[in-house]
Amino acid sequence: MRDIVRQQTGHGPKECVQRLRISRAKELLAETDLTVVAVSRRTGFNDPGYFTRQFTRRTGVTPSAFRTQQRRA
């Protein structure tokens, strides 16, 4: 399965899942008033600190800053 996923996406299964989780988190942050903790839990991150670190590493901004940017746009 790993080879098929990598062939189709260019990424391993773990990376694909992380990308989907962060993508969903971006949607929730932009479209809802859920807290960052609630968004982290809804996207499968049990540790909000880990979620914030992963989100920031992948997007370049914290979840709160991302939400602020989206509301200005």
XYZ file of C-alpha atoms in Angstrom:
73
model
C 0.000 0.000 0.000
C 2.815 2.402 0.880
C 4.273 2.045 -2.599
C 0.921 2.715 -4.278
C 0.294 5.814 -2.161
C 3.799 7.110 -2.821
C 3.440 6.438 -6.546
C 0.106 8.267 -6.720
C 0.926 11.210 -4.455
C 4.696 11.468 -4.268
C 4.449 11.142 -0.471
C 4.216 8.295 1.996
C 0.940 7.430 3.744
C 1.900 9.199 6.983
C 2.697 12.431 5.130
C -0.563 12.209 3.182
C -2.560 11.817 6.383
C -0.736 14.747 8.012
C -1.423 16.932 4.980
C -5.116 16.035 5.104
C -5.281 16.763 8.821
C -3.616 20.170 8.431
C -5.838 20.972 5.453
C -8.941 20.196 7.519
C -7.557 22.248 10.401
C -7.149 25.213 8.045
C -10.787 24.883 6.996
C -11.979 24.732 10.600
C -9.846 27.687 11.642
C -11.086 29.794 8.736
C -14.760 28.820 8.880
C -15.553 28.285 12.563
C -15.021 29.882 15.940
C -13.727 26.651 17.470
C -10.773 27.073 19.785
C -7.375 25.915 18.616
C -7.624 23.084 21.156
C -10.977 21.991 19.686
C -9.589 22.165 16.135
C -6.572 20.114 17.156
C -8.778 17.418 18.671
C -11.193 17.361 15.727
C -8.320 16.812 13.347
C -6.835 13.941 15.327
C -4.159 15.700 17.362
C -4.557 14.787 21.031
C -1.826 17.205 22.091
C -2.641 20.832 21.179
C 1.024 21.801 21.550
C 2.064 19.168 19.027
C -0.721 20.329 16.707
C 0.500 23.922 16.944
C 4.085 22.889 16.211
C 3.062 20.762 13.219
C 0.688 23.411 11.881
C 3.336 26.122 12.198
C 6.022 23.958 10.591
C 3.796 23.154 7.626
C 2.166 26.549 7.082
C 4.721 29.018 8.423
C 2.223 30.602 10.839
C 0.589 29.591 14.098
C -3.037 28.440 14.029
C -4.141 31.698 15.667
C -2.207 33.815 13.178
C -3.655 31.774 10.318
C -7.177 32.451 11.593
C -6.445 36.173 11.882
C -5.092 36.263 8.323
C -8.145 34.464 6.978
C -10.547 36.838 8.663
C -8.785 39.859 7.141
C -8.989 38.417 3.628
